Coordinates of C-alpha atoms in Angstrom, one line a residue:
M1 CA 64.7 8.0 4.0
N2 CA 66.3 10.0 6.9
S3 CA 65.7 13.4 8.5
C4 CA 66.9 15.8 11.1
I5 CA 65.6 18.6 13.3
I6 CA 67.4 22.1 13.5
C7 CA 66.9 24.4 16.3
P8 CA 68.3 28.0 16.6
I9 CA 69.6 28.8 20.1
Y10 CA 70.5 32.1 21.7
E11 CA 72.8 33.1 24.6
K12 CA 70.0 33.2 27.2
E13 CA 69.9 30.9 30.2
R14 CA 66.2 30.4 29.7
D15 CA 66.7 29.2 26.1
F16 CA 69.6 27.0 27.1
N17 CA 67.3 25.3 29.7
Y18 CA 64.5 25.0 27.0
A19 CA 67.0 23.4 24.7
L20 CA 68.3 20.9 27.2
E21 CA 64.7 20.0 28.2
F22 CA 64.0 19.4 24.5
Y23 CA 66.9 17.1 24.1
Q24 CA 65.9 15.3 27.4
S25 CA 62.5 14.6 25.9
K26 CA 64.3 13.1 22.7
I27 CA 66.0 10.6 25.0
Q28 CA 62.8 10.0 27.1
Y29 CA 60.8 9.1 24.1
G30 CA 63.5 7.2 22.1
I31 CA 63.7 9.7 19.2
K32 CA 66.4 8.4 16.9
E33 CA 66.6 11.4 14.5
D34 CA 69.4 14.0 14.9
I35 CA 68.9 17.4 16.4
Y36 CA 71.3 20.2 15.4
Y37 CA 71.5 23.3 17.5
I38 CA 72.5 26.5 15.6
F39 CA 74.5 29.1 17.4
S40 CA 75.6 32.7 16.6
Y41 CA 79.1 32.5 18.1
E42 CA 81.5 29.8 19.0
T43 CA 81.6 31.1 22.5
H44 CA 77.7 30.5 22.8
K45 CA 78.1 27.0 21.6
E46 CA 81.0 26.3 24.1
H47 CA 78.8 27.6 27.0
F48 CA 75.9 25.5 26.0
E49 CA 78.1 22.4 25.3
E50 CA 79.4 22.6 28.8
K51 CA 75.9 22.4 30.2
F52 CA 75.1 19.6 27.7
K53 CA 77.8 17.4 28.5
K54 CA 77.1 17.7 32.2
M55 CA 73.5 16.6 31.6
F56 CA 74.1 14.1 28.8
P57 CA 77.6 12.7 29.3
D58 CA 76.9 9.8 26.9
E59 CA 75.5 12.0 24.1
S60 CA 77.3 14.0 21.5
L61 CA 76.2 17.6 20.7
L62 CA 75.4 18.2 17.1
S63 CA 75.7 21.9 16.2
L64 CA 76.5 24.6 13.6
V65 CA 77.9 28.1 14.2
I66 CA 77.0 30.7 11.6
P67 CA 79.7 32.7 10.0
D68 CA 80.4 36.2 11.5
K69 CA 79.2 37.9 8.4
L70 CA 75.7 36.6 9.1
N71 CA 75.7 38.1 12.5
Q72 CA 75.4 41.6 10.9
Y73 CA 71.7 40.9 10.1
K74 CA 68.7 42.0 12.2
S75 CA 66.7 38.8 11.7
P76 CA 68.9 36.2 13.4
V77 CA 66.1 33.6 13.7
T78 CA 65.5 33.6 9.9
V79 CA 69.4 33.6 9.2
K80 CA 70.2 30.9 11.5
K81 CA 67.3 28.5 10.3
L82 CA 68.2 29.0 6.7
F83 CA 71.9 28.6 7.3
G84 CA 71.1 25.3 9.0
V85 CA 68.9 24.0 6.2
F86 CA 71.4 25.1 3.5
N87 CA 74.3 23.3 5.2
L88 CA 72.4 20.0 6.0
Y89 CA 70.1 19.3 3.2
E90 CA 72.5 17.1 1.3
K91 CA 72.7 14.7 4.3
Y92 CA 68.9 14.3 5.0
D93 CA 65.7 13.8 3.0
Y94 CA 63.7 16.1 5.2
I95 CA 64.6 18.8 7.7
A96 CA 62.2 20.0 10.4
V97 CA 62.8 23.5 11.8
V98 CA 61.6 24.2 15.3
D99 CA 62.4 26.6 18.2
C100 CA 64.1 25.6 21.4
E101 CA 61.0 25.6 23.8
C102 CA 59.5 22.5 22.1
L103 CA 59.2 19.1 23.7
F104 CA 58.5 15.7 22.2
I105 CA 55.4 14.2 23.8
R106 CA 55.4 10.7 22.4
S107 CA 57.5 8.1 20.7
T108 CA 57.5 8.0 17.0
N109 CA 59.5 7.7 13.8
I110 CA 60.1 11.4 13.0
T111 CA 61.2 10.7 9.4
E112 CA 57.9 8.9 8.7
V113 CA 55.9 11.9 10.3
L114 CA 57.8 14.5 8.2
D115 CA 57.1 12.5 5.0
I116 CA 53.3 12.4 5.9
I117 CA 53.4 16.2 6.5
W118 CA 55.1 16.9 3.2
K119 CA 52.8 14.7 1.2
K120 CA 49.6 15.9 2.8
Q121 CA 50.8 19.5 2.8
S122 CA 49.2 20.2 6.2
F123 CA 51.7 23.1 6.5
L124 CA 49.7 25.0 3.9
V125 CA 46.4 25.1 5.9
C126 CA 45.4 28.7 6.4
N127 CA 43.3 30.5 8.8
K128 CA 42.3 34.2 8.9
S129 CA 44.6 36.1 11.2
Y130 CA 44.3 39.6 12.9
L131 CA 48.0 40.1 13.1
L132 CA 49.8 38.0 10.5
H133 CA 48.4 40.0 7.6
D134 CA 51.1 42.5 8.0
I135 CA 53.8 39.9 8.2
L136 CA 52.7 38.0 5.0
K137 CA 52.2 41.3 3.1
T138 CA 55.6 42.6 4.1
T139 CA 57.2 39.5 2.8
V140 CA 55.2 39.6 -0.4
Y141 CA 56.0 43.3 -1.1
M142 CA 59.8 42.8 -0.3
L143 CA 59.9 39.9 -2.7
G144 CA 58.3 42.2 -5.4
L145 CA 55.1 40.1 -5.6
E146 CA 52.5 42.8 -4.9
N147 CA 51.2 42.7 -8.4
N148 CA 50.7 38.9 -8.3
Q149 CA 46.8 38.9 -8.2
E150 CA 46.5 35.2 -7.9
L151 CA 48.5 35.2 -4.7
K152 CA 46.6 38.1 -3.4
R153 CA 43.3 36.4 -4.1
D154 CA 44.4 33.0 -2.7
T155 CA 45.4 34.6 0.6
D156 CA 42.3 36.8 0.7
N157 CA 44.4 40.0 0.5
Y158 CA 47.0 38.4 2.8
L159 CA 44.5 37.7 5.6
L160 CA 44.9 33.9 5.2
N161 CA 48.1 32.7 6.9
C162 CA 49.5 29.2 7.4
W163 CA 51.7 30.1 10.5
F164 CA 52.6 27.1 12.4
S165 CA 49.8 25.0 11.0
D166 CA 52.1 22.0 11.2
I167 CA 55.8 21.2 12.0
P168 CA 57.8 23.3 9.4
V169 CA 59.4 20.8 7.0
Y170 CA 61.9 21.3 4.2
C171 CA 62.0 18.7 1.5
S172 CA 65.8 18.4 0.6
K173 CA 65.0 17.6 -3.1
N174 CA 64.1 21.3 -3.7
V175 CA 66.3 23.1 -1.2
K176 CA 69.1 23.6 -3.7
D177 CA 66.7 25.3 -6.1
F178 CA 65.1 27.3 -3.3
H179 CA 68.5 28.5 -2.3
K180 CA 69.2 29.7 -5.9
W181 CA 65.8 31.4 -6.0
L182 CA 66.3 33.2 -2.7
Y183 CA 69.9 34.3 -3.4
S184 CA 68.9 35.6 -6.8
R185 CA 66.9 38.3 -5.0
P186 CA 68.5 41.7 -5.5
N187 CA 67.5 42.8 -2.0
L188 CA 68.7 39.8 -0.1
D189 CA 70.3 42.0 2.6
D190 CA 67.1 43.8 3.1
L191 CA 65.2 40.6 3.5
F192 CA 67.6 39.4 6.2
N193 CA 67.4 42.7 7.9
E194 CA 63.6 42.8 8.2
R195 CA 62.3 41.1 11.3
K196 CA 59.0 40.5 9.8
I197 CA 60.5 38.1 7.2
T198 CA 60.6 34.5 8.2
D199 CA 62.4 31.6 6.8
Y200 CA 59.4 29.3 6.3
Y201 CA 57.2 32.0 4.6
L202 CA 60.1 32.6 2.1
Y203 CA 60.0 28.8 1.4
I204 CA 56.3 28.5 1.2
L205 CA 56.2 31.5 -1.2
Y206 CA 58.9 29.7 -3.3
L207 CA 56.8 26.6 -3.4
Y208 CA 53.7 28.5 -4.4
L209 CA 55.5 30.4 -7.2
E210 CA 58.0 27.8 -8.5
K211 CA 56.3 24.4 -7.6
G212 CA 52.6 25.1 -7.9
Y213 CA 51.7 24.4 -4.2
R214 CA 48.5 26.0 -3.0
F215 CA 46.9 27.0 0.3
R216 CA 44.1 25.2 1.9
R217 CA 41.6 27.5 3.7
L218 CA 40.4 26.8 7.3
N219 CA 37.3 28.7 8.2
Y220 CA 38.4 30.0 11.5
W221 CA 39.8 33.4 12.7
S222 CA 42.8 33.7 15.1
P223 CA 45.1 36.5 16.3
W224 CA 48.1 34.5 14.9
G225 CA 48.2 31.0 13.5
I226 CA 45.4 29.1 14.8
M227 CA 47.7 26.3 16.2
E228 CA 49.4 28.9 18.4
D229 CA 46.3 29.7 20.5
V230 CA 43.5 27.3 19.5
S231 CA 42.8 26.3 23.1
F232 CA 42.0 29.9 23.9
T233 CA 40.2 31.0 20.8
H234 CA 38.3 27.8 20.2
P235 CA 38.3 25.9 23.4
K236 CA 35.2 23.8 22.6
S237 CA 36.5 22.8 19.3
C238 CA 40.3 22.7 19.5
N239 CA 40.7 19.0 19.2
S240 CA 38.4 18.9 16.1
I241 CA 40.4 21.8 14.5
E242 CA 43.6 20.0 15.1
K243 CA 42.2 16.9 13.5
E244 CA 40.8 18.9 10.6
I245 CA 44.3 20.5 9.9
G246 CA 45.9 17.1 10.3
T247 CA 48.6 18.7 12.4
H248 CA 51.4 16.8 14.2
W249 CA 52.2 19.3 16.9
T250 CA 50.2 21.4 19.4
S251 CA 50.5 24.3 21.7
N252 CA 47.7 23.0 23.9
P253 CA 49.1 21.0 26.8
T254 CA 45.8 19.2 27.2
S255 CA 45.4 18.3 23.6
N256 CA 43.8 14.9 22.7
N257 CA 45.5 14.8 19.3
E258 CA 47.1 11.4 19.0
D259 CA 49.1 12.5 16.0
A260 CA 50.7 15.3 17.8
I261 CA 54.4 14.4 18.7
I262 CA 55.6 17.9 19.7
L263 CA 54.4 20.4 22.1
F264 CA 55.5 23.9 21.0
H265 CA 55.3 27.5 22.2
R266 CA 55.8 26.4 25.9
D267 CA 57.1 30.0 26.4
H268 CA 53.8 31.5 25.2
Q269 CA 51.5 30.1 27.9
V270 CA 49.4 32.9 29.5
S271 CA 46.2 33.1 31.6
M272 CA 42.8 33.3 30.0
E273 CA 42.5 36.9 31.3
Q274 CA 45.7 37.9 29.7
F275 CA 44.8 36.2 26.4
K276 CA 41.4 38.1 26.3
K277 CA 43.2 41.4 26.7
F278 CA 45.6 40.4 23.9
L279 CA 42.7 39.3 21.7
R280 CA 40.9 42.7 22.0
E281 CA 44.1 44.5 21.3
S282 CA 44.8 42.3 18.2
K283 CA 41.4 43.1 16.9
L284 CA 41.9 46.8 17.2
K285 CA 45.3 46.5 15.5
Y286 CA 43.7 44.6 12.7
I287 CA 40.9 47.2 12.2
G288 CA 43.6 50.0 12.3
R289 CA 45.8 48.2 9.6
R290 CA 42.9 47.2 7.5
Y291 CA 40.8 50.3 7.4
V292 CA 42.6 53.4 8.6
P293 CA 44.7 53.8 5.3
F294 CA 41.5 53.5 3.3
L295 CA 39.7 56.1 5.5
I296 CA 42.7 58.5 5.0
K297 CA 42.4 58.1 1.2
V298 CA 38.6 58.9 1.5
K299 CA 39.4 61.9 3.6
N300 CA 42.0 63.2 1.0
W301 CA 39.5 62.5 -1.8
L302 CA 36.8 64.7 -0.1
K303 CA 39.3 67.5 0.1
I304 CA 39.8 67.6 -3.7

């Protein structure tokens, strides 16, 4: 078996620095698997490669540049990640897709970890989310799946979300079929222009519909995916939650999870005070999205 990691990157000095730090951690922990950086334009790649060669003179930059026609879309993250997966799957058994602010935090065999994630399906562990309801529902509706009652039931009316529960992994054995399924959608341009659409939710819904994969419920609430802010929302039980999920990455810099090999969302670190404010606002947004449309319907019924 073999595997690689793909990482979209943007023409921002901060993102360049994050990406270089990510590669530095690859060297520090002796990670053997390839990392591919995905760029929007050749000039962006050249700018980054100049910095890369100065910092890692003995290393070769692996990269892809998306075609100009893909730069027209309004969801560059999704487009770049899928472009990387569809262009590399024939070379690798597994492909992990991460963002540039990640860091490796221990030595490991990445391919073996991705194989474990895929077989245990820890990427399908779901928590109830205040804010992701709208993202999942938008994806479902734009795929024309709003009448799929089993999907609606299995996600508790789209409240259950598996956002970043574990490292996002693509199994190359089904990527060709996934590509065929996705590109058969009549509204593909609309999907790539909708910022709420993410590559991995498209893949997960493909696995659900076409391969019979099912979600596993985690009985915790969180504004987003629980692995994004578990140290804030559940500070006394964050380590046990990570163990229950069986995750192999963490956003918690003080995590005791010995299975975690990647620290992610380093760009999302905030103070507890800031997070509490965000949590209050997210609850209000959830209440508004969940109940206001119903109350408007009741009001209109009463007028009849």
